[in-house]
Short mmCIF file of C-alpha atoms and ligand atoms in Angstrom, two decimals:
data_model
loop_
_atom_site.label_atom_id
_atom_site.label_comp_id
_atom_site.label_asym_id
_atom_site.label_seq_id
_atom_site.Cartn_x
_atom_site.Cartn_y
_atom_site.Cartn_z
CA UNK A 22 1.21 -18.97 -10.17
CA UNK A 23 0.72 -15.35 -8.23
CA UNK A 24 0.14 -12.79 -10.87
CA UNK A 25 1.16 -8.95 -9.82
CA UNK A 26 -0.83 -6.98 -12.19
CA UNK A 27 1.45 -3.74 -13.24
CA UNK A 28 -1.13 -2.49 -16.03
CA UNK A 29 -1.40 0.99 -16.42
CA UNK A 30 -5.09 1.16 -16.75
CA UNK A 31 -7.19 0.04 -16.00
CA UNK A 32 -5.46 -1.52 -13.39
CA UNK A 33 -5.16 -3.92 -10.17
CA UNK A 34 -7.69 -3.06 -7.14
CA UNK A 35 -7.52 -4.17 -3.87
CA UNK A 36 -8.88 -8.22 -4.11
CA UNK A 37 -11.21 -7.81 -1.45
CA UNK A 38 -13.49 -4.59 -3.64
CA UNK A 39 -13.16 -6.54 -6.74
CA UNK A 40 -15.09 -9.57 -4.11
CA UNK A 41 -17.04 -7.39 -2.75
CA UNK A 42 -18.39 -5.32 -6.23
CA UNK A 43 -19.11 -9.07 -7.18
CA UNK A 44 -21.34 -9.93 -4.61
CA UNK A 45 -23.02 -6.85 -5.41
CA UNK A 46 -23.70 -8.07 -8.89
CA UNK A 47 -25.13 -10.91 -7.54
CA UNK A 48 -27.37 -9.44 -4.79
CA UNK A 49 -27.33 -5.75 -3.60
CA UNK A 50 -27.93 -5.04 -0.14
CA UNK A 51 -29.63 -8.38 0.20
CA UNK A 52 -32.46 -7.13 -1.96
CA UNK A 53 -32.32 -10.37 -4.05
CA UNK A 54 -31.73 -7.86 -6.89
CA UNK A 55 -28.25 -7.63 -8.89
CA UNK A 56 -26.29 -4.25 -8.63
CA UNK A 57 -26.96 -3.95 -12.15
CA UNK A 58 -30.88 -4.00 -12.52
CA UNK A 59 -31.85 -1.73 -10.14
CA UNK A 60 -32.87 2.01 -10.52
CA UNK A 61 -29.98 4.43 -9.39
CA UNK A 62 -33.07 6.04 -7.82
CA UNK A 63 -33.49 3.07 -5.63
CA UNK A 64 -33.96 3.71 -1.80
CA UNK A 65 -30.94 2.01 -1.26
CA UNK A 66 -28.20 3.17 -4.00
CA UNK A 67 -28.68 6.89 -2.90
CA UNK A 68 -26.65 6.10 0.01
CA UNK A 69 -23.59 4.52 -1.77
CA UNK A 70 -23.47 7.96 -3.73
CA UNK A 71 -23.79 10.33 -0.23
CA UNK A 72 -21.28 7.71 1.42
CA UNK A 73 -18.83 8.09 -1.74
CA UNK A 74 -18.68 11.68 -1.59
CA UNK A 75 -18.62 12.12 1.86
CA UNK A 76 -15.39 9.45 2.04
CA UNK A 77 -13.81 11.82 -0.77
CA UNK A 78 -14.68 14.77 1.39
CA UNK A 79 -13.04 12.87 4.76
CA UNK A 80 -10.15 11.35 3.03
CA UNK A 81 -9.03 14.04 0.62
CA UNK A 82 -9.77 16.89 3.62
CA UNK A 83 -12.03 18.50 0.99
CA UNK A 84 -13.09 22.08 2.74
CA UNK A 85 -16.91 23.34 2.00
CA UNK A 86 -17.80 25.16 -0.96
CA UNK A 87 -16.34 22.08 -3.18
CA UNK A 88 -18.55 19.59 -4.76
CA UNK A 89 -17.66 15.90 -5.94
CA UNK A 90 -19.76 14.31 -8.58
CA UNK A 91 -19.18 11.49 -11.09
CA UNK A 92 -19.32 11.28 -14.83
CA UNK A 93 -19.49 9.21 -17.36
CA UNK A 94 -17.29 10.05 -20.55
CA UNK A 95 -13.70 9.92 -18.82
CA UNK A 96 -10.95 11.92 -18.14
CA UNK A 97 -10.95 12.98 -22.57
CA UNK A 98 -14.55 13.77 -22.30
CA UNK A 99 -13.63 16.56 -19.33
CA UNK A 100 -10.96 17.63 -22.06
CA UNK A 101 -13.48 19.28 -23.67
CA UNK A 102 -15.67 20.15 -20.34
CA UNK A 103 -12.84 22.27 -18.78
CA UNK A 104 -13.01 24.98 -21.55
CA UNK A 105 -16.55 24.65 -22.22
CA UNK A 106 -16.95 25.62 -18.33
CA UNK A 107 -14.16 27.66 -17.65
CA UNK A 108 -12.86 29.70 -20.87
CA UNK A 109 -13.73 32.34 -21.65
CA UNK A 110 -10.93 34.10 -23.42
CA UNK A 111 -7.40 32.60 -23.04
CA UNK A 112 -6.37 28.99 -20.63
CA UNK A 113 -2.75 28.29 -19.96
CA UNK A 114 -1.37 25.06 -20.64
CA UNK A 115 1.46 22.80 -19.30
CA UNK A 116 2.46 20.12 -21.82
CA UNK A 117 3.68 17.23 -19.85
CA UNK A 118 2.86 14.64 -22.45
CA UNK A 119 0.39 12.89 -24.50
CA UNK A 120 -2.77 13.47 -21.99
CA UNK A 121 -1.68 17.08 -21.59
CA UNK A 122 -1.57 17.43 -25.23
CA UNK A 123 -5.11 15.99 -25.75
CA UNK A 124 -6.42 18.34 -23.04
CA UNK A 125 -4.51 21.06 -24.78
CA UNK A 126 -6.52 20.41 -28.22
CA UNK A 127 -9.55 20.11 -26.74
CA UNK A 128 -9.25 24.06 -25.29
CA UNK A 129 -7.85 25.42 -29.01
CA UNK A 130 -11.55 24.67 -29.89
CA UNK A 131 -13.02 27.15 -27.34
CA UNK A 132 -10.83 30.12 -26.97
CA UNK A 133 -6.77 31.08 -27.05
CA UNK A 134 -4.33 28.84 -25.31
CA UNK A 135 -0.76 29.74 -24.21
CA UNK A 136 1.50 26.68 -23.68
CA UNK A 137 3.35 27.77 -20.81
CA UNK A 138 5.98 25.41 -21.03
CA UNK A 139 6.88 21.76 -22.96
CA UNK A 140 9.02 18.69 -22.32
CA UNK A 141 7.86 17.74 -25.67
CA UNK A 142 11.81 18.52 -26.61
CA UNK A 143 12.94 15.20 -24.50
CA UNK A 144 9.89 13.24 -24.89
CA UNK A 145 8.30 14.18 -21.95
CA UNK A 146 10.84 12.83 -19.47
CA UNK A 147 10.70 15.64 -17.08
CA UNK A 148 8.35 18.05 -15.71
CA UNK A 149 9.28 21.60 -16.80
CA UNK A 150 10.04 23.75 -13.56
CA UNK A 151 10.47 27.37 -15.34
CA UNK A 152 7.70 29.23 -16.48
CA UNK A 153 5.27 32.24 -16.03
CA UNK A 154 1.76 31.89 -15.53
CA UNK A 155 0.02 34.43 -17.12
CA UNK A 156 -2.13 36.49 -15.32
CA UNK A 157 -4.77 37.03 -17.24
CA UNK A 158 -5.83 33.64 -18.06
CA UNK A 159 -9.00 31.99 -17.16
CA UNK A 160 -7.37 29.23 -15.77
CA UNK A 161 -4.17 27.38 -15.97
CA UNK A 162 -4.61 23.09 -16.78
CA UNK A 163 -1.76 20.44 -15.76
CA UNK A 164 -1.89 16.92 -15.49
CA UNK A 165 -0.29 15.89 -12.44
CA UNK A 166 0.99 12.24 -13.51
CA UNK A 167 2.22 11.44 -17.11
CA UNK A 168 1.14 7.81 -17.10
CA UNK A 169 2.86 7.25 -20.30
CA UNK A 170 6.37 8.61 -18.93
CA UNK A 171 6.43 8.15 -15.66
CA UNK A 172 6.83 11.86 -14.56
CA UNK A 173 4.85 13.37 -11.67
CA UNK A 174 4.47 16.44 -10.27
CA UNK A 175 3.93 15.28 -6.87
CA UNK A 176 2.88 18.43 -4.98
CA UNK A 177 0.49 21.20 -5.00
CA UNK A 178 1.44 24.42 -7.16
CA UNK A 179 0.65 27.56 -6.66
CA UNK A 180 -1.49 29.20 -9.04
CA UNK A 181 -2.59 32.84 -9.37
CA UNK A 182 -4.87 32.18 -11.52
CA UNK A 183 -7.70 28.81 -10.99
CA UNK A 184 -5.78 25.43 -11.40
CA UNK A 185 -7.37 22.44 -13.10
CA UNK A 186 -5.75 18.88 -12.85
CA UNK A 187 -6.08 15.79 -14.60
CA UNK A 188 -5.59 13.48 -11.21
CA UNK A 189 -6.49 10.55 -13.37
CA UNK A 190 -3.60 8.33 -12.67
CA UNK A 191 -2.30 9.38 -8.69
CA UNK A 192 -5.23 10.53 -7.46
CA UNK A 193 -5.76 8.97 -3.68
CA UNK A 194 -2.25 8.45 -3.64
CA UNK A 195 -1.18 11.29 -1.92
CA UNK A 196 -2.25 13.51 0.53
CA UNK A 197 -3.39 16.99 -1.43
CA UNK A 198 -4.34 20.98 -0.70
CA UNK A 199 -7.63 20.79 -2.46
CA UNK A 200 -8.15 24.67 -2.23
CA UNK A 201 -5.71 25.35 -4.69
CA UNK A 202 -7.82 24.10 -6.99
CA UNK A 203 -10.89 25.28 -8.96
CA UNK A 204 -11.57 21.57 -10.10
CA UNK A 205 -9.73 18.09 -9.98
CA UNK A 206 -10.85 15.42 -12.27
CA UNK A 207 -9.84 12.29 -13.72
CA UNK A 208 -11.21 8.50 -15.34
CA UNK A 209 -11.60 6.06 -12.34
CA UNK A 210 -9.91 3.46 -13.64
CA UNK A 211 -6.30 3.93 -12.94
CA UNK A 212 -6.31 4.48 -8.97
CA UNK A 213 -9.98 4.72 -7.88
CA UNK A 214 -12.14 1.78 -9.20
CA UNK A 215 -13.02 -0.58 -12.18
CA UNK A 216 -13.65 1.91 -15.44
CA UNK A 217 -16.95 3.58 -16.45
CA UNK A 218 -17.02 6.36 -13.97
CA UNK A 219 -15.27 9.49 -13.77
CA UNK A 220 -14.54 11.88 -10.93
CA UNK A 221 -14.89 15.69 -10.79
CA UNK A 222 -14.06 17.96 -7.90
CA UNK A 223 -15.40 21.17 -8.48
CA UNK A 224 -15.28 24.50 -6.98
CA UNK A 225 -18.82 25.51 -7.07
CA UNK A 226 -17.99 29.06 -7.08
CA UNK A 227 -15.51 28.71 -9.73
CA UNK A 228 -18.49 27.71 -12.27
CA UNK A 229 -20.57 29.90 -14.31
CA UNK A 230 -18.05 32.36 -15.41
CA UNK A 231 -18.17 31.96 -19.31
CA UNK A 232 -20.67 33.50 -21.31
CA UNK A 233 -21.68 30.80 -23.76
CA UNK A 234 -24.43 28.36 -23.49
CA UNK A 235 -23.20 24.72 -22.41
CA UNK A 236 -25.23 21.34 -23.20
CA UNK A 237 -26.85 20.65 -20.37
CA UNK A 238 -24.99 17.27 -20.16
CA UNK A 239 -21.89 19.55 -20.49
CA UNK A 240 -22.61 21.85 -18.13
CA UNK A 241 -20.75 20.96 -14.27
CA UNK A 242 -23.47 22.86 -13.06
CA UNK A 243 -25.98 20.17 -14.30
CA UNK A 244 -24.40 17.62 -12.19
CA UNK A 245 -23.44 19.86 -8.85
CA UNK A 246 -27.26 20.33 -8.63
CA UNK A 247 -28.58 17.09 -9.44
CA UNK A 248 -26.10 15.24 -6.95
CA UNK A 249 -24.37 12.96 -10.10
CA UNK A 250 -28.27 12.21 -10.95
CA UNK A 251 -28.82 14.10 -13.70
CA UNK A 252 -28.92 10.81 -16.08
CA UNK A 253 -28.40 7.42 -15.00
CA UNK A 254 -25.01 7.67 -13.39
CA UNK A 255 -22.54 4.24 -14.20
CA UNK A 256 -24.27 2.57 -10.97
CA UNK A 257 -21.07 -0.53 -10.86
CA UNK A 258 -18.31 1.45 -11.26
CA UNK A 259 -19.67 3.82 -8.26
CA UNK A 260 -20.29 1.07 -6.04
CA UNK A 261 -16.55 -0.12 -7.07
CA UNK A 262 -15.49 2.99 -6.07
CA UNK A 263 -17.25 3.17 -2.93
CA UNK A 264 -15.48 -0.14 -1.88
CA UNK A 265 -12.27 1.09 -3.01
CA UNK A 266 -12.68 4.60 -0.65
CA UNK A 267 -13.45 2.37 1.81
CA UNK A 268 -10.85 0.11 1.94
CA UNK A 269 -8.43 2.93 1.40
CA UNK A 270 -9.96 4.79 4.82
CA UNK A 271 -9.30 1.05 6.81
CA UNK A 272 -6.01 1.06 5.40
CA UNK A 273 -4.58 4.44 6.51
CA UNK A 274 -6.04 6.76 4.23
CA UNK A 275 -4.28 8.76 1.59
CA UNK A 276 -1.27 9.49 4.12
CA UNK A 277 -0.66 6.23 4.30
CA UNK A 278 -0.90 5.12 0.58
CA UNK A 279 1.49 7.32 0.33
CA UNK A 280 3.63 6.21 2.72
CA UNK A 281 3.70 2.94 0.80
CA UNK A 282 3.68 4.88 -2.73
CA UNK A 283 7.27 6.06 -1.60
CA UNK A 284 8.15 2.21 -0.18
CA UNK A 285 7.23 0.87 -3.67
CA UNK A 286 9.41 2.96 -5.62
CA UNK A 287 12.17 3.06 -3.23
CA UNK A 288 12.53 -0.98 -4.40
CA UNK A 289 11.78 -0.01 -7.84
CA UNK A 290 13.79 2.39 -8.63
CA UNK A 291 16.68 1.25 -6.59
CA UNK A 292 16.51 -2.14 -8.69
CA UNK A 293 16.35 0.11 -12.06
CA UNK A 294 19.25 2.07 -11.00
CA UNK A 295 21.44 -0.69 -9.10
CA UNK A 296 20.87 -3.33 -12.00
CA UNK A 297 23.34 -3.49 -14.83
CA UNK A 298 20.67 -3.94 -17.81
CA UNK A 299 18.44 -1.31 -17.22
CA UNK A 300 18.17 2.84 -16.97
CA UNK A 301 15.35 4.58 -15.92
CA UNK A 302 13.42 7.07 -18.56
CA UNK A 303 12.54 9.80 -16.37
CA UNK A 304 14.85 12.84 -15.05
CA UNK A 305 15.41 11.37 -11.53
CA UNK A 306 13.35 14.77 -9.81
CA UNK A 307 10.85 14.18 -12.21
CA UNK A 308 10.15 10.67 -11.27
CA UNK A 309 6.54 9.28 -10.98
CA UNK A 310 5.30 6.97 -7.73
CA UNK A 311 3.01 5.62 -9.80
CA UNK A 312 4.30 4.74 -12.81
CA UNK A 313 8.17 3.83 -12.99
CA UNK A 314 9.24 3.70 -16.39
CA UNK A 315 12.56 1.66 -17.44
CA UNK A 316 14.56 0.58 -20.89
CA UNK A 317 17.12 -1.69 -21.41
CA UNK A 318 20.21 0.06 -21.92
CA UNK A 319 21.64 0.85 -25.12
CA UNK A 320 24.00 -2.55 -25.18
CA UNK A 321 21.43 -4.74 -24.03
CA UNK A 322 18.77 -3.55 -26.73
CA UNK A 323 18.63 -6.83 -28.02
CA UNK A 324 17.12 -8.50 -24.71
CA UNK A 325 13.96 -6.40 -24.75
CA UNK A 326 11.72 -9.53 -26.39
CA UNK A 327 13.70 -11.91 -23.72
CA UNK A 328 12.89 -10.05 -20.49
CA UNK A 329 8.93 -9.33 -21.36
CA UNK A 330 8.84 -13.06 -21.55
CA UNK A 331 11.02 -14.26 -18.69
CA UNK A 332 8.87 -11.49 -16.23
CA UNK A 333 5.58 -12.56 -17.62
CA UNK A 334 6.60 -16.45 -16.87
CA UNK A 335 7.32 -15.42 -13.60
CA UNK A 336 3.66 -14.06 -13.03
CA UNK A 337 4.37 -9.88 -13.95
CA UNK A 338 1.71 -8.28 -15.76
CA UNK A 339 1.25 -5.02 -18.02
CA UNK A 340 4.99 -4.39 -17.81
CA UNK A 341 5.30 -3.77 -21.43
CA UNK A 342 6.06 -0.09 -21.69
CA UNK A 343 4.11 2.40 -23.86
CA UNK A 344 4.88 2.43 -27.20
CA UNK A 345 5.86 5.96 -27.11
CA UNK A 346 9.13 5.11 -24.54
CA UNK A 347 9.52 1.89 -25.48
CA UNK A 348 11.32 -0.34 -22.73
CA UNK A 349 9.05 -1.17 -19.64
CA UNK A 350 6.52 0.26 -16.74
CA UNK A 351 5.71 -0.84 -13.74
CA UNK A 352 2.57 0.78 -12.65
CA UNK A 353 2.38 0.66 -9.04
CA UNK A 354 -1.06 1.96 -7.91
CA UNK A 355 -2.33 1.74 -4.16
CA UNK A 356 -2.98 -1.80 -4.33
CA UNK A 357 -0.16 -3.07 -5.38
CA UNK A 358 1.52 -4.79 -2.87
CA UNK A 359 5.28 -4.41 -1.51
CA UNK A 360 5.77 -8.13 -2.04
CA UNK A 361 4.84 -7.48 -5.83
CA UNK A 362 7.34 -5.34 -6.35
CA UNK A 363 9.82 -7.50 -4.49
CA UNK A 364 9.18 -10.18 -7.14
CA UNK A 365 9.57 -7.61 -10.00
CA UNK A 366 12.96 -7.29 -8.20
CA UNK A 367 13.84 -10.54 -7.86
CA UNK A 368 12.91 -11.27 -11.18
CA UNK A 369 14.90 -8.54 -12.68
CA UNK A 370 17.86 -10.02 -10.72
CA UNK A 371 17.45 -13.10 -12.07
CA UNK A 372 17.40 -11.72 -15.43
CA UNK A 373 20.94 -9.83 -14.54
CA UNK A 374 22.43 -13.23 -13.10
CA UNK A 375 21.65 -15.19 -16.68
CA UNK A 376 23.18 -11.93 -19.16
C1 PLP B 16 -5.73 7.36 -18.80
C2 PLP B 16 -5.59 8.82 -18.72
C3 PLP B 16 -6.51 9.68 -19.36
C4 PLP B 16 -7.65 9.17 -20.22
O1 PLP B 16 -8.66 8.68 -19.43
P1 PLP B 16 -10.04 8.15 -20.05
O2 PLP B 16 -10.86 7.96 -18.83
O3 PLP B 16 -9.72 6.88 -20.78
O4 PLP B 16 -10.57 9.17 -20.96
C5 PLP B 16 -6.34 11.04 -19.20
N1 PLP B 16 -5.34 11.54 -18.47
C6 PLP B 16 -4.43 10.75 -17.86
C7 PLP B 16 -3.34 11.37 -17.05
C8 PLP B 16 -4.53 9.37 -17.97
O5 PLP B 16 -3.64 8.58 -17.36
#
C-alpha cells in the first residue's frame, strides 16, 4: 500500500533526493568512495557546499552582505547562539509556543528578556497581533511556524529593531524579504533535508555587537569565515540538502511551493471544516500551511483511538497530533503531494460515512 508520510519531523522528502543521497552513500561523484568516508576537504565536496549556498542565495533572493552556513547542533543549539551573538543587554520575545518558549529560556541566561506578547493563555492557537516592540532591544526573536499548533505567521514583519526567526519548520515554503532580517535559522529536518544539519542566515554586519567572549564553536563569526568548515561539517545531511534545493529550483522554486502550500491546505482545511467529526485547533487567521492541526469534536471524543487506526490502515503516517493539542496533524511540507492529501480526504470521508 502507498504510504503519505504526514510526520512532523523529520519528515517526507521528495523520493527522488532520498535516491539520489543514496547513491551518494554508495559512490560519490563516481569516486568509488561512499559520501560518508571522504574528507569534507575533498576536491570534490567543496562544490556541493558553494552550490548549496549559492541555490539558497538564488532561490530565497538573498541580497549581498548575508551569509548562509550550516551547523550542527539544531535549531535548540542556536537557542542559545542567538543571545550569545546578539545580546547584549535586553532581546524581545514573542511566545508562540513550545519552540518559542525554549528559545525564550535560552536568552534569560544571557541578559533581560521582555515577552512582548503570549498565546500561552489559549494554548498557543493563535499568533498574537498586538504588541510593541521595544526600541531599545538588541533584537526581537519569533518563530515563524508553531509546528506543535499549527499557527504561522506567514509573512515578513516589520521590525525596528534586528529580527531573528526560527524558520525551522516553513522555511523554502514561501517566498521571503530576507533583509528584514539580521539572521534566519532553523534544524534541516522539517522542510530542507534528512536531519543532522542546521541552517543559519546571517547578516554579517549584524555580528560582533556584544561585548563578551563567545566559544569559538559558538561564535557565527567562526563559521561566516571558515565557509561552514570550521569542524567537520555533517557532510550527508548537506549533500541531502543540496538535492533537496535542487529539486525545489526544477520544480518552481519557493513561489511555486507555495503555490502548492496554499493548494494543500485549501483540501485540508476545507475537509476539517466541511466534515462533521472534526474542528480545527487553530484561530482560522492564524492557520499554519504547514502543519494543519485537527481534534475530534467534543461528541465524537470517543473515536480518537478508531480514526488513528482506520487512517494508518489506509497508508497515513505521523498523523497523531502532539501531545500538547491532542487530536491530529497533518504536516504537509513541500513534498507532500496533492494526491496525499486527497487520500487524507477521502479517508476522513470514509470515516464520516461509517459514524
Ligand atoms: C523542530 C523544531 C525545533 C527544534 O529543532 P532541533 O533541530 O531538533 O533542535 C525548533 N523550532 C521549531 C519551530 C521546530 O519545529
Amino acid at each position: 500500500m502507498k504510504k503519505y508520510n504526514f510526520n512532523a519531523g523529520p519528515s517526507i522528502l521528495p523520493r527522488e533526493v532520498i535516491e539520489q543521497t543514496a547513491a551518494a552513500c554508495l559512490d560519490f561523484d563516481n569516486s568509488g568512495l561512499s559520501l560518508m568516508e571522504i574528507s569534507h576537504r575533498a576536491k570534490n565536496f567543496q562544490p556541493v557546499v558553494d552550490e548549496a549556498e549559492a541555490l539558497m542565495k538564488e532561490l530565497l533572493d538573498i541580497p549581498e552582505g548575508y551569509k548562509t552556513i550550516f551547523l550542527g547542533g539544531g535549531a535548540s543549539l542556536e537557542f542559545c547562539m542567538v543571545p550569545y551573538n546578539f545580546l547584549e543587554k535586553k532581546a524581545a520575545y514573542l511566545n508562540t509556543g513550545v519552540w518559542a518558549t525554549k528559545a525564550e529560556k535560552e536568552a534569560k541566561l544571557f541578559g533581560e528578556v521582555v515577552e512582548i506578547a503570549s498565546s500561552a493563555d489559549k494554548n498557543f492557537t493563535y499568533i498574537p497581533q498586538n504588541y510593541t516592540i521595544p526600541t531599545d532591544a538588541d533584537y526581537l526573536h519569533i518563530t515563524t511556524n508553531n509546528t506543535i499548533y499549527g499557527t504561522e505567521m506567514r509573512y515578513d514583519i516589520d521590525s525596528p529593531i534586528p529580527l531573528i526567526a526560527d524558520m525551522s519548520s516553513d522555511f523554502l515554503s514561501r517566498p521571503i524579504d530576507v533583509s528584514k532580517y539580521a539572521l534566519i535559522y532553523g534544524g534541516a529536518q522539517k522542510n530542507l533535508a534528512m536531519a543532522g544539519v542546521t541552517f543559519a542566515i546571517v547578516k554579517e554586519d549584524a555580528l560582533g555587537k556584544v561585548s563578551r567572549q563567545i566559544p569559538t564553536m559558538l561564535d557565527y563569526r567562526t563559521h561566516v569565515k571558515k565557509g561552514s568548515m570550521f569542524n567537520t561539517p555533517p557532510v550527508v545531511p548537506i549533500y541531502s540538502a543540496l538535492m533537496n534545493l535542487r529539486y525545489i529550483k526544477a520544480h518552481g522554486g519557493v513561489v511555486a511551493m507555495d503555490k502548492l502550500a496554499k493548494q494543500r491546505a485549501e483540501i485540508v482545511y476545507g475537509e476539517i471544516d466541511r466534515n462533521k467529526l472534526f474542528v480545527g485547533t487553530a484561530e482560522e487567521s492564524s492557520r499554519s500551511l504547514m502543519n494543519l492541526t485537527f481534534v475530534l469534536k467534543p461528541e465524537y471524543q470517543e473515536l480518537q483511538d478508531e480514526f488513528l487506526a482506520f487512517a494508518t490502515s489506509k497508508g497515513m503516517v505521523g498523523v497523531k497530533g502532539h501531545r500538547d493539542v491532542g487530536g491530529f496533524r497533518a504536516s504537509c511540507y513541500n513534498a507532500m503531494s496533492i494526491e496525499g492529501c486527497e487520500a487524507l480526504v477521502a479517508c476522513m470521508k470514509e470515516f464520516e460515512a461509517k459514524h
